[in-house]
């Protein structure tokens, strides 16, 4: 049985701010202490001691957009993407994720999504979910967005699609009502109450969001638009939203599918005045990547993996020259704030959850710790789902 107390020595800590060499004491699922030299534990039989030898120790990655039950379906039943495995998340450094539905909110149910999220939590990582899907009115479990968020611990917000030919084309007033209900559910339950908005390539972009912000009292943080890197015009609106205190979420790129890394879009945001605290990156893991022609016809289909997050972290640092402590924020502290877990997730701090990565000088993963347990080592899963054994 794995020991409940761990001591990591000589860690170059990125919290994500760079703290330098520190020791980290983990008790059960929490970080109990961080100091320059923690003594008195090395010879205790109930303590696992690991020498990080100066390697970077960072928070575990937070992926706020994962189709954990599989996405797809744009080309019929055979195009449905398989559900994700625990090992695929953990070996790629993702220790916290948010599951959601996509185009297909019919054969992919919220009940199934809830069960999958509960399973991931049982198996060793942290998982949350969103009610709703592309469609409006939003499908729910209880018949109410407010009730779903308020009554299920795992549900922290709602999902909808806008400005997309696959969306339900909700009106400004319908968007305002949905955002209001999502916020109310969050207030009642003490959760983020985030409205994740799948952004398509339509000409309306974020115009209805700006209308809502100008004509209601809904806080800007309620609206969390994703896939914001589709084009420069949409990205520019995201920069405007970030300047108002909102968040711009950019979907990481798979080099096997896209020629342009998403890190270019992150760098564009920074160069054009976006606050680095207002940018997140997510994988759209197990979400389909359809290709459409000018008639809106699907002419090809692929899907992504959470592996793209680490790829984009490297791209931010090595291609764009963004400091590691800044690049890490896009995948750790910033998404933690968006999902209402600031100070608990996405940081290396006393009292925070013990979700940690050990990275070598190439930013490859050496170790993954999730909920205080050793979860992966150099690409090999230690914690696995029940049917992965």
Coordinates of C-alpha atoms in Angstrom, one line a residue:
X1 CA 0.0 0.0 0.0
X2 CA 1.3 3.4 -0.9
X3 CA 2.5 5.5 2.0
X4 CA 0.4 8.5 3.0
X5 CA 3.4 10.8 3.7
X6 CA 5.8 11.9 1.0
X7 CA 8.8 14.2 1.1
X8 CA 10.1 15.6 -2.2
X9 CA 13.6 17.0 -1.7
X10 CA 15.5 19.5 -3.9
X11 CA 12.6 20.5 -6.1
X12 CA 12.9 23.5 -8.3
X13 CA 9.4 24.7 -7.6
X14 CA 7.2 26.5 -10.1
X15 CA 4.1 27.3 -8.0
X16 CA 3.5 28.4 -10.9
X17 CA 5.7 31.4 -9.9
X18 CA 9.3 30.4 -9.6
X19 CA 10.2 29.8 -6.0
X20 CA 13.6 28.1 -6.6
X21 CA 14.8 25.0 -4.7
X22 CA 12.4 23.8 -2.0
X23 CA 11.4 20.7 -0.2
X24 CA 7.7 19.6 -0.3
X25 CA 6.0 17.6 2.4
X26 CA 2.8 15.8 1.3
X27 CA 0.4 14.3 3.9
X28 CA -2.4 12.2 2.4
X29 CA -3.9 14.3 -0.5
X30 CA -2.6 17.7 0.6
X31 CA 0.6 19.7 0.5
X32 CA 1.4 20.1 4.2
X33 CA 4.6 22.2 4.1
X34 CA 7.0 23.8 1.7
X35 CA 10.4 25.0 2.9
X36 CA 14.0 25.3 1.9
X37 CA 15.1 22.3 3.9
X38 CA 12.6 20.0 5.7
X39 CA 14.4 17.7 8.1
X40 CA 13.5 14.8 10.4
X41 CA 11.4 12.7 8.0
X42 CA 14.1 10.8 6.0
X43 CA 14.5 7.9 8.3
X44 CA 10.8 7.4 9.2
X45 CA 9.4 4.1 7.7
X46 CA 6.0 5.6 7.0
X47 CA 7.5 8.4 4.8
X48 CA 8.4 8.0 1.1
X49 CA 11.4 10.3 0.3
X50 CA 12.1 11.3 -3.3
X51 CA 15.1 13.4 -4.5
X52 CA 14.0 15.6 -7.4
X53 CA 17.7 16.5 -8.0
X54 CA 16.8 20.1 -9.1
X55 CA 14.2 19.2 -11.6
X56 CA 11.2 21.4 -12.0
X57 CA 8.1 20.5 -9.8
X58 CA 4.9 22.2 -11.0
X59 CA 1.2 21.9 -10.4
X60 CA -0.6 19.2 -12.2
X61 CA -2.3 20.4 -15.4
X62 CA -6.0 21.4 -15.4
X63 CA -7.9 20.7 -18.6
X64 CA -11.2 22.5 -18.6
X65 CA -12.6 21.0 -21.8
X66 CA -12.5 17.2 -22.1
X67 CA -15.1 15.0 -23.8
X68 CA -14.5 12.2 -21.3
X69 CA -17.4 10.1 -22.7
X70 CA -16.3 10.8 -26.2
X71 CA -17.3 13.4 -28.7
X72 CA -18.0 13.3 -32.4
X73 CA -21.0 12.0 -34.3
X74 CA -20.9 14.5 -37.2
X75 CA -20.8 11.6 -39.7
X76 CA -23.2 9.1 -38.1
X77 CA -22.9 6.5 -35.3
X78 CA -19.6 5.1 -36.4
X79 CA -17.9 8.5 -36.1
X80 CA -18.5 8.7 -32.3
X81 CA -15.2 9.1 -30.5
X82 CA -14.4 6.5 -27.8
X83 CA -14.5 7.7 -24.1
X84 CA -11.2 8.6 -22.5
X85 CA -9.2 6.4 -20.2
X86 CA -7.8 7.5 -16.8
X87 CA -4.2 6.6 -18.0
X88 CA -4.4 8.9 -21.0
X89 CA -5.1 11.9 -18.8
X90 CA -2.6 11.1 -16.0
X91 CA 0.3 10.1 -18.3
X92 CA -0.1 13.5 -20.1
X93 CA 0.1 15.4 -16.8
X94 CA -3.7 16.1 -16.4
X95 CA -4.7 15.7 -12.8
X96 CA -7.9 17.7 -13.0
X97 CA -10.4 17.9 -15.8
X98 CA -13.8 19.2 -16.6
X99 CA -16.0 16.8 -18.7
X100 CA -18.7 18.0 -21.1
X101 CA -20.9 17.0 -24.0
X102 CA -20.4 18.2 -27.5
X103 CA -22.3 18.1 -30.8
X104 CA -24.1 14.9 -29.9
X105 CA -26.3 15.5 -26.8
X106 CA -28.7 12.7 -27.7
X107 CA -26.7 9.4 -27.7
X108 CA -24.2 11.0 -25.2
X109 CA -26.3 11.7 -22.1
X110 CA -25.6 13.8 -19.1
X111 CA -26.3 10.8 -16.9
X112 CA -23.6 8.9 -18.7
X113 CA -21.2 11.8 -18.3
X114 CA -21.9 12.1 -14.6
X115 CA -21.1 8.4 -14.1
X116 CA -17.9 8.7 -16.1
X117 CA -16.8 11.8 -14.0
X118 CA -17.6 9.9 -10.8
X119 CA -15.5 7.0 -12.1
X120 CA -12.5 9.2 -12.8
X121 CA -12.8 10.6 -9.2
X122 CA -12.9 7.1 -7.8
X123 CA -10.0 5.9 -9.9
X124 CA -7.5 8.6 -8.7
X125 CA -7.8 12.0 -10.3
X126 CA -10.2 15.0 -9.9
X127 CA -13.0 15.5 -12.4
X128 CA -15.9 17.9 -12.7
X129 CA -18.5 18.3 -15.4
X130 CA -20.9 20.8 -17.0
X131 CA -24.6 20.3 -17.7
X132 CA -26.0 21.2 -21.1
X133 CA -24.6 20.6 -24.6
X134 CA -24.7 22.3 -28.0
X135 CA -28.4 22.5 -27.9
X136 CA -30.8 25.0 -26.4
X137 CA -32.9 24.7 -24.3
X138 CA -30.1 22.9 -22.5
X139 CA -30.6 19.2 -21.7
X140 CA -30.3 18.6 -18.0
X141 CA -30.6 15.8 -15.5
X142 CA -33.2 17.4 -13.2
X143 CA -35.0 19.5 -15.7
X144 CA -33.3 22.7 -14.6
X145 CA -29.8 24.1 -15.1
X146 CA -30.0 25.7 -11.7
X147 CA -30.9 22.4 -10.0
X148 CA -28.2 20.4 -11.8
X149 CA -25.5 22.8 -10.6
X150 CA -26.9 23.1 -7.1
X151 CA -27.7 19.5 -6.4
X152 CA -24.7 17.6 -7.9
X153 CA -21.3 18.1 -6.4
X154 CA -19.6 17.3 -9.7
X155 CA -21.5 19.8 -11.8
X156 CA -19.9 23.3 -11.8
X157 CA -21.5 25.0 -14.7
X158 CA -23.2 24.7 -18.1
X159 CA -22.2 24.2 -21.8
X160 CA -23.8 25.7 -24.9
X161 CA -22.7 26.4 -28.5
X162 CA -23.0 29.8 -30.2
X163 CA -22.0 31.3 -33.6
X164 CA -21.8 27.8 -35.1
X165 CA -23.8 26.1 -37.8
X166 CA -24.4 23.1 -35.5
X167 CA -25.7 25.3 -32.7
X168 CA -29.4 26.0 -31.8
X169 CA -29.0 29.7 -32.7
X170 CA -30.2 31.0 -29.3
X171 CA -31.2 34.7 -29.2
X172 CA -29.6 37.4 -27.1
X173 CA -32.3 37.0 -24.5
X174 CA -32.0 33.3 -24.3
X175 CA -28.2 33.6 -23.8
X176 CA -28.9 36.0 -21.0
X177 CA -31.4 33.7 -19.3
X178 CA -29.1 30.7 -19.6
X179 CA -26.1 32.7 -18.2
X180 CA -28.3 34.0 -15.3
X181 CA -29.5 30.4 -14.4
X182 CA -25.9 29.1 -14.6
X183 CA -24.7 31.9 -12.3
X184 CA -27.6 31.3 -9.8
X185 CA -26.8 27.6 -9.7
X186 CA -23.2 28.5 -8.8
X187 CA -24.2 31.0 -6.1
X188 CA -26.5 28.5 -4.4
X189 CA -23.9 25.8 -4.4
X190 CA -20.7 27.9 -3.9
X191 CA -19.3 26.8 -7.3
X192 CA -17.9 28.6 -10.3
X193 CA -21.3 28.8 -12.2
X194 CA -19.4 29.1 -15.5
X195 CA -21.1 29.1 -18.8
X196 CA -18.7 27.4 -21.3
X197 CA -19.5 28.6 -24.8
X198 CA -18.3 26.5 -27.7
X199 CA -17.4 29.2 -30.2
X200 CA -17.9 28.4 -33.9
X201 CA -16.7 30.4 -36.9
X202 CA -20.0 32.4 -37.4
X203 CA -19.9 36.1 -38.0
X204 CA -21.7 37.0 -34.8
X205 CA -18.8 35.8 -32.6
X206 CA -19.0 37.3 -29.1
X207 CA -21.4 40.1 -29.9
X208 CA -24.3 38.6 -27.9
X209 CA -21.9 38.3 -24.9
X210 CA -21.0 41.9 -25.1
X211 CA -24.7 42.8 -25.4
X212 CA -25.4 40.8 -22.2
X213 CA -22.5 42.5 -20.4
X214 CA -23.7 46.0 -21.4
X215 CA -27.4 45.4 -20.6
X216 CA -27.4 43.2 -17.5
X217 CA -25.6 42.7 -14.2
X218 CA -24.2 39.3 -15.1
X219 CA -20.5 39.3 -14.2
X220 CA -18.1 38.9 -17.0
X221 CA -16.5 35.8 -15.4
X222 CA -19.7 33.9 -16.0
X223 CA -19.0 33.7 -19.7
X224 CA -16.1 31.3 -20.6
X225 CA -15.8 31.2 -24.4
X226 CA -13.6 28.4 -25.8
X227 CA -12.0 27.6 -29.2
X228 CA -11.2 31.3 -29.3
X229 CA -8.2 30.7 -31.7
X230 CA -10.3 29.9 -34.7
X231 CA -9.5 33.2 -36.4
X232 CA -7.9 36.6 -35.7
X233 CA -11.3 38.4 -35.5
X234 CA -12.6 36.0 -32.8
X235 CA -9.2 36.2 -31.0
X236 CA -9.4 40.0 -31.0
X237 CA -12.8 39.8 -29.4
X238 CA -11.3 37.5 -26.8
X239 CA -8.6 40.0 -26.0
X240 CA -11.3 42.6 -25.5
X241 CA -13.2 40.3 -23.2
X242 CA -10.0 39.6 -21.2
X243 CA -9.6 43.3 -20.8
X244 CA -13.0 43.5 -19.2
X245 CA -11.9 40.9 -16.6
X246 CA -13.1 37.8 -18.6
X247 CA -11.2 34.8 -19.8
X248 CA -10.1 33.7 -23.3
X249 CA -9.7 29.9 -23.7
X250 CA -7.6 28.7 -26.6
X251 CA -7.8 25.1 -27.8
X252 CA -4.4 23.5 -28.0
X253 CA -3.3 22.2 -31.4
X254 CA -2.3 18.7 -32.4
X255 CA 0.6 19.0 -34.8
X256 CA -0.8 15.9 -36.6
X257 CA -4.0 17.8 -37.4
X258 CA -3.0 21.5 -37.4
X259 CA 0.0 23.2 -39.0
X260 CA -0.1 26.3 -36.6
X261 CA 0.5 25.7 -32.9
X262 CA -1.9 27.4 -30.5
X263 CA 1.1 28.9 -28.8
X264 CA 1.2 31.4 -31.7
X265 CA -2.3 32.6 -30.7
X266 CA -1.3 32.8 -27.1
X267 CA 1.7 35.0 -28.0
X268 CA -0.6 37.1 -30.2
X269 CA -2.9 37.8 -27.2
X270 CA 0.1 38.8 -25.0
X271 CA 1.5 41.0 -27.7
X272 CA -1.8 42.7 -28.1
X273 CA -2.3 43.6 -24.4
X274 CA -4.0 40.6 -22.9
X275 CA -3.2 39.9 -19.3
X276 CA -1.5 36.6 -18.9
X277 CA -3.8 35.9 -15.9
X278 CA -6.8 35.9 -18.3
X279 CA -5.7 33.2 -20.8
X280 CA -6.3 29.5 -20.5
X281 CA -5.5 26.5 -22.8
X282 CA -7.6 23.4 -23.0
X283 CA -7.3 20.2 -25.1
X284 CA -10.8 19.5 -26.3
X285 CA -9.7 15.9 -25.6
X286 CA -11.6 13.1 -27.3
X287 CA -13.6 15.8 -29.1
X288 CA -13.9 15.4 -32.8
X289 CA -12.0 17.6 -35.2
X290 CA -14.3 17.7 -38.3
X291 CA -13.2 19.5 -41.5
X292 CA -16.0 21.3 -43.4
X293 CA -16.1 22.6 -47.0
X294 CA -17.5 25.9 -48.0
X295 CA -21.0 24.4 -48.0
X296 CA -20.8 23.3 -44.4
X297 CA -20.4 19.6 -45.4
X298 CA -18.1 17.4 -43.3
X299 CA -15.3 16.1 -45.4
X300 CA -13.0 14.6 -42.8
X301 CA -12.9 13.8 -39.1
X302 CA -10.2 13.2 -36.5
X303 CA -10.0 13.7 -32.7
X304 CA -7.6 15.1 -30.2
X305 CA -5.8 13.9 -27.0
X306 CA -4.9 15.7 -23.8
X307 CA -1.3 15.2 -24.9
X308 CA -1.6 18.5 -26.8
X309 CA -1.4 20.5 -23.5
X310 CA 2.2 19.5 -22.8
X311 CA 3.1 20.0 -26.4
X312 CA 1.7 23.6 -26.2
X313 CA 3.5 24.2 -22.9
X314 CA 6.8 23.4 -24.7
X315 CA 5.8 25.5 -27.7
X316 CA 5.0 28.5 -25.4
X317 CA 8.5 28.2 -23.8
X318 CA 10.7 27.1 -26.6
X319 CA 9.0 28.6 -29.7
X320 CA 7.5 31.8 -28.3
X321 CA 10.0 32.5 -25.6
X322 CA 7.4 32.8 -22.9
X323 CA 8.8 32.2 -19.4
X324 CA 7.9 28.8 -17.9
X325 CA 6.2 30.4 -14.9
X326 CA 4.0 32.4 -17.2
X327 CA 3.2 29.6 -19.6
X328 CA 2.3 27.3 -16.7
X329 CA -0.4 29.7 -15.6
X330 CA -2.4 29.0 -18.8
X331 CA -2.7 25.3 -17.7
X332 CA -2.7 25.5 -13.9
X333 CA -3.5 28.6 -11.8
X334 CA -5.7 30.3 -14.5
X335 CA -8.0 27.4 -15.2
X336 CA -8.2 26.8 -11.4
X337 CA -9.7 30.3 -11.0
X338 CA -12.1 29.7 -13.9
X339 CA -13.5 26.6 -12.3
X340 CA -13.7 28.1 -8.8
X341 CA -10.8 26.2 -7.3
X342 CA -8.2 28.9 -6.9
X343 CA -5.7 28.1 -4.2
X344 CA -6.8 24.5 -4.1
X345 CA -5.9 23.4 -7.6
X346 CA -3.3 24.7 -10.0
X347 CA -0.8 25.8 -7.4
X348 CA 2.1 24.4 -5.3
X349 CA 1.2 25.8 -2.0
X350 CA 0.6 24.7 1.6
X351 CA -2.9 23.5 2.0
X352 CA -3.4 22.9 -1.8
X353 CA -4.2 19.5 -3.2
X354 CA -1.1 17.4 -3.9
X355 CA -1.4 17.3 -7.7
X356 CA 2.2 17.7 -9.0
X357 CA 4.4 17.1 -12.0
X358 CA 8.2 16.5 -12.0
X359 CA 9.6 17.8 -15.4
X360 CA 13.1 17.4 -16.8
X361 CA 14.9 20.2 -18.6
X362 CA 13.1 19.4 -21.9
X363 CA 9.7 19.7 -20.0
X364 CA 9.1 16.0 -20.4
X365 CA 7.2 14.4 -17.6
X366 CA 9.2 12.3 -15.2
X367 CA 6.6 11.8 -12.4
X368 CA 2.9 12.6 -11.9
X369 CA 1.4 12.8 -8.5
X370 CA -2.4 13.0 -8.3
X371 CA -4.3 13.4 -5.0
X372 CA -1.0 12.6 -3.2
X373 CA -0.5 9.3 -5.0
X374 CA 2.2 8.4 -7.5
X375 CA 0.1 8.2 -10.7
X376 CA 2.6 8.0 -13.6
X377 CA 6.3 7.7 -14.4
X378 CA 7.9 8.6 -17.7
X379 CA 4.8 8.0 -19.8
X380 CA 3.8 4.8 -18.0
X381 CA 0.6 4.8 -15.9
X382 CA 0.8 3.6 -12.3
X383 CA -2.8 4.5 -11.6
X384 CA -5.2 2.9 -14.1
X385 CA -8.9 2.6 -14.6
X386 CA -10.5 -0.6 -13.5
X387 CA -10.7 -2.1 -17.0
X388 CA -7.2 -1.0 -17.9
X389 CA -5.5 -3.5 -15.7

